[in-house]
Amino acid sequence: MKKTILSGMRPTGRLHIGHYVGALENWVSLQGDYQNYHLVADLHVLTTTTTTTSIDAHTLEMVMDWIAAGIDPEKSPMFRQSQIKEHSELFLIFSMLITKARLERNPTLKEQVRDLEIDNMIYGHLGYPVLQAADILLYKGNLVPVGEDQLSHIEITREIARKFNQEFGPVFPEPEPKLTKFSRLPGLDGKAKMSKSLGNTIYLSDKPEDIAASLKKAVTDTSKIRKNDPGHPEVCTVFTYHQKFNPAETESIAADCRTGILGCVDCKKRCSAAISDFFAPVRERRAPYEANPGLVREILAEGETKARKVAAETMHQVHDAMKIG
Ligand code: TRP
């Protein structure tokens, strides 16, 4: 039997090419060899805000990008956590299997507290990884594709699975993280990470002219001031994009930048053309869903029907093991 992959994202709206490189590309490539489930973590949004008005629109945009990237709804169910009640029930049961001290030691939580300047944490935020454990284990996920920042959550998931199995009997696998190789794309401003809140992104849904305009603003090697100054590709953001999206020309671009034959304006034009070409099939797949978002709702409804079946079966086993019900 195929192993199961459970992947998830909080609905933050349109996805950018950093998400593609860091996650989606990996999800798509794993599609044939594994049974994939893709979860919209819409309840997780509530850990940091009570503003719920944008969740629905953000979910549609994000799932559109998943499909556009190549996730096949026939093979890989896509669904909202909030629509499968079993997530909430398993979250509650798991809350009894982990200590407050263990959750307070979570480095990802500490980082969030620092970045978002949280001085009075809500109860559910502390339990963020417990809900994530329920997300993964309801589908008996064996592998979870994640970035570095999520490793601590997978570790907590493994501890909870182990604890449940010890206390009640063997129901859950101990899932393993699957890190992406090329997991970080720098932002247009040269910052280490592309991120919506930093405003340094190229969206998957951007048109070629948007991409060209964004690239014009991109930060390059700051010591290359005039066109024919010799440059240093290894410190240039645009060159990182060439490496990923324009591999055939990478070597000659590096050489011509170093000697000064190639100026940044030309180099950026070639880069935006390469990025546009790379994502042309993605834009093409996205188009019918943009025109008719109802199609995305249908895909979610189908995914939720499939997910609900699996989740109900797992909860059945949980109840049996716990001798309740
Ligand atoms: N915590 C994940 C993130 O912020 C999102 C998420 C929620 C998730 N549930 C999941 C990821 C289950 C993988 C599996 O990226």
Tab-separated table of C-alpha atoms and ligand atoms in Angstrom:
chain	number	residue	atom	x	y	z
A	1	MET	CA	0.000	0.000	0.000
A	2	LYS	CA	1.136	3.551	-0.724
A	3	LYS	CA	2.393	5.576	2.198
A	4	THR	CA	0.388	8.608	3.205
A	5	ILE	CA	1.515	12.200	2.994
A	6	LEU	CA	-0.297	14.901	4.868
A	7	SER	CA	0.569	18.455	4.001
A	8	GLY	CA	-1.051	21.648	5.123
A	9	MET	CA	-0.947	25.424	4.962
A	10	ARG	CA	-2.748	28.194	6.736
A	11	PRO	CA	-4.937	30.096	4.259
A	12	THR	CA	-3.065	33.331	3.641
A	13	GLY	CA	-4.382	34.087	0.144
A	14	ARG	CA	-2.484	33.996	-3.110
A	15	LEU	CA	0.743	32.026	-2.987
A	16	HIS	CA	4.074	33.280	-4.250
A	17	ILE	CA	6.895	31.587	-6.103
A	18	GLY	CA	8.696	31.055	-2.790
A	19	HIS	CA	5.799	28.813	-1.720
A	20	TYR	CA	6.131	26.976	-5.018
A	21	VAL	CA	9.825	26.319	-4.584
A	22	GLY	CA	9.562	25.622	-0.863
A	23	ALA	CA	6.474	23.428	-0.861
A	24	LEU	CA	4.168	23.045	-3.858
A	25	GLU	CA	6.741	21.694	-6.263
A	26	ASN	CA	7.562	19.039	-3.713
A	27	TRP	CA	3.884	18.203	-3.115
A	28	VAL	CA	3.309	17.728	-6.832
A	29	SER	CA	6.352	15.537	-7.355
A	30	LEU	CA	5.273	13.224	-4.531
A	31	GLN	CA	1.801	12.766	-5.941
A	32	GLY	CA	2.331	9.550	-7.867
A	33	ASP	CA	4.204	7.551	-5.256
A	34	TYR	CA	2.179	8.437	-2.188
A	35	GLN	CA	-1.415	9.004	-1.185
A	36	ASN	CA	-1.521	12.747	-0.596
A	37	TYR	CA	-3.929	14.766	1.528
A	38	HIS	CA	-3.827	18.556	1.432
A	39	LEU	CA	-5.267	20.403	4.342
A	40	VAL	CA	-6.344	24.032	4.616
A	41	ALA	CA	-5.527	24.924	8.225
A	42	ASP	CA	-8.360	27.409	8.640
A	43	LEU	CA	-8.839	26.728	12.358
A	44	HIS	CA	-5.157	27.393	12.958
A	45	VAL	CA	-5.784	30.966	11.786
A	46	LEU	CA	-7.662	31.523	15.042
A	47	THR	CA	-4.479	31.060	17.062
A	48	THR	CA	-3.324	34.542	16.089
A	49	THR	CA	-6.489	36.456	15.123
A	50	THR	CA	-10.228	36.518	15.610
A	51	THR	CA	-10.757	38.251	12.266
A	52	THR	CA	-12.411	35.563	10.197
A	53	THR	CA	-13.851	37.600	7.341
A	54	SER	CA	-10.997	36.924	4.929
A	55	ILE	CA	-10.585	33.202	5.606
A	56	ASP	CA	-12.973	32.087	2.871
A	57	ALA	CA	-11.485	34.272	0.130
A	58	HIS	CA	-7.960	33.366	1.187
A	59	THR	CA	-8.841	29.678	1.108
A	60	LEU	CA	-10.184	29.918	-2.450
A	61	GLU	CA	-7.113	31.799	-3.661
A	62	MET	CA	-4.755	29.345	-2.026
A	63	VAL	CA	-6.500	26.204	-3.250
A	64	MET	CA	-6.617	27.713	-6.745
A	65	ASP	CA	-2.838	28.008	-6.561
A	66	TRP	CA	-2.515	24.421	-5.349
A	67	ILE	CA	-4.487	23.198	-8.342
A	68	ALA	CA	-2.622	25.544	-10.673
A	69	ALA	CA	0.672	24.166	-9.387
A	70	GLY	CA	-0.414	20.698	-10.427
A	71	ILE	CA	-2.170	19.082	-7.458
A	72	ASP	CA	-4.668	16.711	-9.016
A	73	PRO	CA	-7.995	16.831	-7.148
A	74	GLU	CA	-8.856	13.324	-8.364
A	75	LYS	CA	-5.807	11.805	-6.699
A	76	SER	CA	-5.178	14.117	-3.786
A	77	PRO	CA	-8.083	15.336	-1.654
A	78	MET	CA	-7.970	19.020	-0.670
A	79	PHE	CA	-10.091	19.998	2.303
A	80	ARG	CA	-10.689	22.486	5.094
A	81	GLN	CA	-9.872	21.396	8.597
A	82	SER	CA	-12.920	23.257	9.930
A	83	GLN	CA	-15.295	21.114	7.868
A	84	ILE	CA	-14.139	17.813	9.333
A	85	LYS	CA	-15.346	17.759	12.948
A	86	GLU	CA	-12.983	14.931	13.838
A	87	HIS	CA	-10.055	17.377	13.867
A	88	SER	CA	-11.558	19.161	16.832
A	89	GLU	CA	-12.341	15.953	18.680
A	90	LEU	CA	-8.910	14.421	18.219
A	91	PHE	CA	-7.335	17.761	19.181
A	92	LEU	CA	-9.228	17.591	22.461
A	93	ILE	CA	-8.161	14.028	23.203
A	94	PHE	CA	-4.538	14.802	22.291
A	95	SER	CA	-4.606	17.830	24.612
A	96	MET	CA	-4.736	15.360	27.477
A	97	LEU	CA	-1.578	13.577	26.355
A	98	ILE	CA	0.952	16.393	26.450
A	99	THR	CA	2.090	18.741	29.178
A	100	LYS	CA	1.921	22.506	29.202
A	101	ALA	CA	5.664	22.627	29.906
A	102	ARG	CA	6.407	20.598	26.764
A	103	LEU	CA	4.358	22.962	24.611
A	104	GLU	CA	6.021	25.991	26.173
A	105	ARG	CA	9.411	24.609	25.118
A	106	ASN	CA	8.385	24.712	21.418
A	107	PRO	CA	10.960	26.937	19.649
A	108	THR	CA	8.560	27.826	16.801
A	109	LEU	CA	6.121	29.181	19.364
A	110	LYS	CA	8.877	31.177	21.080
A	111	GLU	CA	9.805	32.727	17.734
A	112	GLN	CA	6.192	33.683	17.066
A	113	VAL	CA	5.815	35.213	20.486
A	114	ARG	CA	8.876	37.332	19.768
A	115	ASP	CA	7.964	38.290	16.178
A	116	LEU	CA	4.307	39.066	16.852
A	117	GLU	CA	5.066	40.602	20.253
A	118	ILE	CA	2.514	38.438	22.005
A	119	ASP	CA	2.489	39.192	25.721
A	120	ASN	CA	-0.604	37.302	26.765
A	121	MET	CA	-0.963	34.048	24.900
A	122	ILE	CA	-4.317	32.400	24.399
A	123	TYR	CA	-4.804	28.794	25.422
A	124	GLY	CA	-5.388	27.601	21.844
A	125	HIS	CA	-2.171	29.149	20.576
A	126	LEU	CA	-0.162	27.073	23.015
A	127	GLY	CA	-2.000	24.082	21.567
A	128	TYR	CA	-1.159	24.920	17.939
A	129	PRO	CA	1.030	21.810	17.466
A	130	VAL	CA	-1.582	19.627	19.159
A	131	LEU	CA	-4.129	20.563	16.502
A	132	GLN	CA	-1.460	19.979	13.873
A	133	ALA	CA	-0.843	16.512	15.351
A	134	ALA	CA	-4.554	15.799	14.994
A	135	ASP	CA	-4.404	17.003	11.357
A	136	ILE	CA	-1.619	14.592	10.561
A	137	LEU	CA	-2.645	11.580	12.595
A	138	LEU	CA	-6.328	11.544	11.606
A	139	TYR	CA	-5.105	10.506	8.150
A	140	LYS	CA	-2.310	8.375	9.604
A	141	GLY	CA	0.240	10.473	7.761
A	142	ASN	CA	3.611	8.768	7.408
A	143	LEU	CA	5.376	11.745	5.889
A	144	VAL	CA	4.858	15.465	6.284
A	145	PRO	CA	6.545	17.821	3.788
A	146	VAL	CA	7.603	20.859	5.799
A	147	GLY	CA	10.139	23.633	6.118
A	148	GLU	CA	12.668	23.836	8.960
A	149	ASP	CA	10.375	25.931	11.150
A	150	GLN	CA	7.877	23.070	11.353
A	151	LEU	CA	10.271	20.356	12.513
A	152	SER	CA	9.440	21.029	16.151
A	153	HIS	CA	5.752	20.463	15.390
A	154	ILE	CA	6.440	17.116	13.775
A	155	GLU	CA	8.481	16.111	16.808
A	156	ILE	CA	5.511	16.940	19.049
A	157	THR	CA	3.248	14.936	16.721
A	158	ARG	CA	5.540	11.927	17.106
A	159	GLU	CA	5.533	12.258	20.884
A	160	ILE	CA	1.739	12.430	20.973
A	161	ALA	CA	1.407	9.390	18.669
A	162	ARG	CA	3.794	7.429	20.868
A	163	LYS	CA	1.992	8.437	24.045
A	164	PHE	CA	-1.417	7.496	22.626
A	165	ASN	CA	-0.144	4.134	21.404
A	166	GLN	CA	1.450	3.413	24.793
A	167	GLU	CA	-1.620	4.325	26.778
A	168	PHE	CA	-4.331	2.844	24.584
A	169	GLY	CA	-2.845	0.562	21.929
A	170	PRO	CA	-1.259	0.913	18.507
A	171	VAL	CA	-3.433	3.178	16.386
A	172	PHE	CA	-1.060	5.793	14.985
A	173	PRO	CA	2.150	5.810	12.918
A	174	GLU	CA	5.024	8.063	13.981
A	175	PRO	CA	5.211	10.485	11.073
A	176	GLU	CA	8.452	11.770	9.653
A	177	PRO	CA	9.218	15.206	8.256
A	178	LYS	CA	10.235	15.530	4.639
A	179	LEU	CA	12.358	18.604	4.079
A	180	THR	CA	12.524	20.258	0.673
A	181	LYS	CA	15.926	20.582	-0.990
A	182	PHE	CA	15.646	24.080	-2.431
A	183	SER	CA	13.571	25.366	0.404
A	184	ARG	CA	14.187	29.076	0.430
A	185	LEU	CA	13.857	31.717	-2.231
A	186	PRO	CA	15.136	35.185	-1.292
A	187	GLY	CA	12.776	38.155	-1.595
A	188	LEU	CA	13.010	40.783	-4.349
A	189	ASP	CA	14.554	43.123	-1.781
A	190	GLY	CA	17.387	40.667	-1.110
A	191	LYS	CA	15.994	39.610	2.287
A	192	ALA	CA	16.460	35.923	3.060
A	193	LYS	CA	12.819	35.011	2.628
A	194	MET	CA	10.015	35.860	0.249
A	195	SER	CA	7.043	36.845	2.334
A	196	LYS	CA	3.742	38.558	1.801
A	197	SER	CA	4.147	40.727	4.880
A	198	LEU	CA	7.509	42.009	3.611
A	199	GLY	CA	5.992	42.897	0.222
A	200	ASN	CA	8.929	41.338	-1.634
A	201	THR	CA	7.117	38.613	-3.557
A	202	ILE	CA	6.265	37.435	-7.044
A	203	TYR	CA	2.882	35.731	-7.024
A	204	LEU	CA	2.174	32.519	-8.923
A	205	SER	CA	-0.753	34.322	-10.496
A	206	ASP	CA	1.305	37.351	-11.606
A	207	LYS	CA	1.174	38.103	-15.322
A	208	PRO	CA	4.399	38.420	-17.349
A	209	GLU	CA	4.200	42.222	-17.204
A	210	ASP	CA	3.811	42.130	-13.392
A	211	ILE	CA	6.829	39.851	-13.158
A	212	ALA	CA	8.899	42.169	-15.365
A	213	ALA	CA	7.916	45.189	-13.233
A	214	SER	CA	8.808	43.348	-10.017
A	215	LEU	CA	12.176	42.241	-11.357
A	216	LYS	CA	13.053	45.834	-12.270
A	217	LYS	CA	12.942	46.667	-8.560
A	218	ALA	CA	14.940	43.620	-7.502
A	219	VAL	CA	18.130	44.143	-5.524
A	220	THR	CA	21.308	42.888	-7.231
A	221	ASP	CA	24.989	43.023	-6.323
A	222	THR	CA	25.233	46.481	-4.770
A	223	SER	CA	28.874	46.839	-5.808
A	224	LYS	CA	27.916	46.595	-9.504
A	225	ILE	CA	26.904	50.184	-10.117
A	226	ARG	CA	27.540	50.827	-13.805
A	227	LYS	CA	26.505	48.431	-16.556
A	228	ASN	CA	29.995	47.162	-17.273
A	229	ASP	CA	31.257	46.906	-13.713
A	230	PRO	CA	32.229	43.325	-12.907
A	231	GLY	CA	29.588	41.698	-10.662
A	232	HIS	CA	29.382	38.905	-8.093
A	233	PRO	CA	26.556	36.500	-8.952
A	234	GLU	CA	26.965	34.664	-5.645
A	235	VAL	CA	25.607	37.660	-3.725
A	236	CYS	CA	22.871	38.555	-6.247
A	237	THR	CA	19.188	37.761	-5.664
A	238	VAL	CA	18.414	37.823	-9.369
A	239	PHE	CA	21.115	35.248	-9.946
A	240	THR	CA	19.466	32.956	-7.376
A	241	TYR	CA	16.290	33.181	-9.448
A	242	HIS	CA	18.262	32.353	-12.611
A	243	GLN	CA	19.659	29.275	-10.887
A	244	LYS	CA	16.206	28.029	-10.099
A	245	PHE	CA	14.169	29.102	-13.122
A	246	ASN	CA	16.756	29.449	-15.885
A	247	PRO	CA	19.272	26.621	-15.343
A	248	ALA	CA	20.277	26.394	-19.020
A	249	GLU	CA	21.642	29.962	-19.058
A	250	THR	CA	22.985	30.100	-15.512
A	251	GLU	CA	26.603	29.422	-16.370
A	252	SER	CA	26.892	31.963	-19.163
A	253	ILE	CA	25.055	34.577	-17.092
A	254	ALA	CA	27.455	34.088	-14.187
A	255	ALA	CA	30.459	34.382	-16.495
A	256	ASP	CA	29.160	37.477	-18.316
A	257	CYS	CA	28.206	39.169	-15.038
A	258	ARG	CA	31.689	38.560	-13.647
A	259	THR	CA	33.447	40.019	-16.685
A	260	GLY	CA	30.985	42.903	-16.864
A	261	ILE	CA	29.660	42.120	-20.366
A	262	LEU	CA	26.199	41.613	-18.938
A	263	GLY	CA	24.506	44.525	-17.168
A	264	CYS	CA	21.788	44.191	-14.547
A	265	VAL	CA	19.042	45.608	-16.763
A	266	ASP	CA	19.514	42.917	-19.408
A	267	CYS	CA	20.054	40.228	-16.839
A	268	LYS	CA	16.766	41.137	-15.137
A	269	LYS	CA	14.903	41.064	-18.453
A	270	ARG	CA	16.193	37.577	-19.131
A	271	CYS	CA	15.278	36.564	-15.614
A	272	SER	CA	11.709	37.840	-15.795
A	273	ALA	CA	11.270	36.118	-19.171
A	274	ALA	CA	12.517	32.858	-17.674
A	275	ILE	CA	10.222	33.125	-14.636
A	276	SER	CA	7.257	33.954	-16.897
A	277	ASP	CA	7.959	30.910	-19.062
A	278	PHE	CA	8.476	28.661	-16.078
A	279	PHE	CA	5.079	29.573	-14.634
A	280	ALA	CA	3.147	29.785	-17.923
A	281	PRO	CA	1.569	26.327	-17.405
A	282	VAL	CA	0.611	27.318	-13.856
A	283	ARG	CA	-1.149	30.481	-15.060
A	284	GLU	CA	-2.878	28.462	-17.758
A	285	ARG	CA	-4.188	25.883	-15.283
A	286	ARG	CA	-5.324	28.659	-12.943
A	287	ALA	CA	-7.365	30.552	-15.528
A	288	PRO	CA	-10.593	28.466	-15.577
A	289	TYR	CA	-10.772	28.503	-11.764
A	290	GLU	CA	-10.250	32.250	-11.617
A	291	ALA	CA	-13.129	32.613	-14.050
A	292	ASN	CA	-15.280	30.282	-11.979
A	293	PRO	CA	-14.315	29.988	-8.292
A	294	GLY	CA	-17.345	27.724	-7.834
A	295	LEU	CA	-15.169	24.973	-9.326
A	296	VAL	CA	-12.811	25.329	-6.377
A	297	ARG	CA	-15.725	25.012	-3.965
A	298	GLU	CA	-16.743	21.782	-5.715
A	299	ILE	CA	-13.224	20.408	-5.402
A	300	LEU	CA	-13.190	21.259	-1.697
A	301	ALA	CA	-16.581	19.618	-1.182
A	302	GLU	CA	-15.378	16.428	-2.881
A	303	GLY	CA	-12.124	16.467	-0.930
A	304	GLU	CA	-14.052	16.942	2.300
A	305	THR	CA	-16.289	13.968	1.586
A	306	LYS	CA	-13.231	11.781	1.064
A	307	ALA	CA	-11.372	13.179	4.076
A	308	ARG	CA	-14.405	12.755	6.333
A	309	LYS	CA	-14.536	9.032	5.576
A	310	VAL	CA	-10.914	8.486	6.529
A	311	ALA	CA	-11.227	10.700	9.607
A	312	ALA	CA	-14.352	8.877	10.804
A	313	GLU	CA	-12.647	5.506	10.452
A	314	THR	CA	-9.644	6.685	12.464
A	315	MET	CA	-11.894	8.081	15.215
A	316	HIS	CA	-13.650	4.753	15.324
A	317	GLN	CA	-10.333	3.090	16.067
A	318	VAL	CA	-9.510	5.786	18.629
A	319	HIS	CA	-12.792	5.179	20.460
A	320	ASP	CA	-12.260	1.419	20.379
A	321	ALA	CA	-8.731	1.727	21.717
A	322	MET	CA	-9.896	4.080	24.467
A	323	LYS	CA	-12.941	1.923	25.184
A	324	ILE	CA	-15.284	4.857	24.881
A	325	GLY	CA	-18.246	4.382	22.597
B	1	TRP	N1	1.714	24.743	10.820
B	1	TRP	C1	1.785	24.671	9.392
B	1	TRP	C2	2.445	25.935	8.862
B	1	TRP	O1	2.322	26.983	9.458
B	1	TRP	C3	0.424	24.503	8.770
B	1	TRP	C4	-0.197	23.199	9.127
B	1	TRP	C5	-1.315	22.984	9.867
B	1	TRP	C6	0.283	21.921	8.733
B	1	TRP	N2	-1.595	21.669	9.958
B	1	TRP	C7	-0.649	20.969	9.276
B	1	TRP	C8	1.377	21.498	7.986
B	1	TRP	C9	-0.435	19.626	9.104
B	1	TRP	C10	1.567	20.131	7.801
B	1	TRP	C11	0.662	19.196	8.359
B	1	TRP	O2	3.066	25.881	7.829
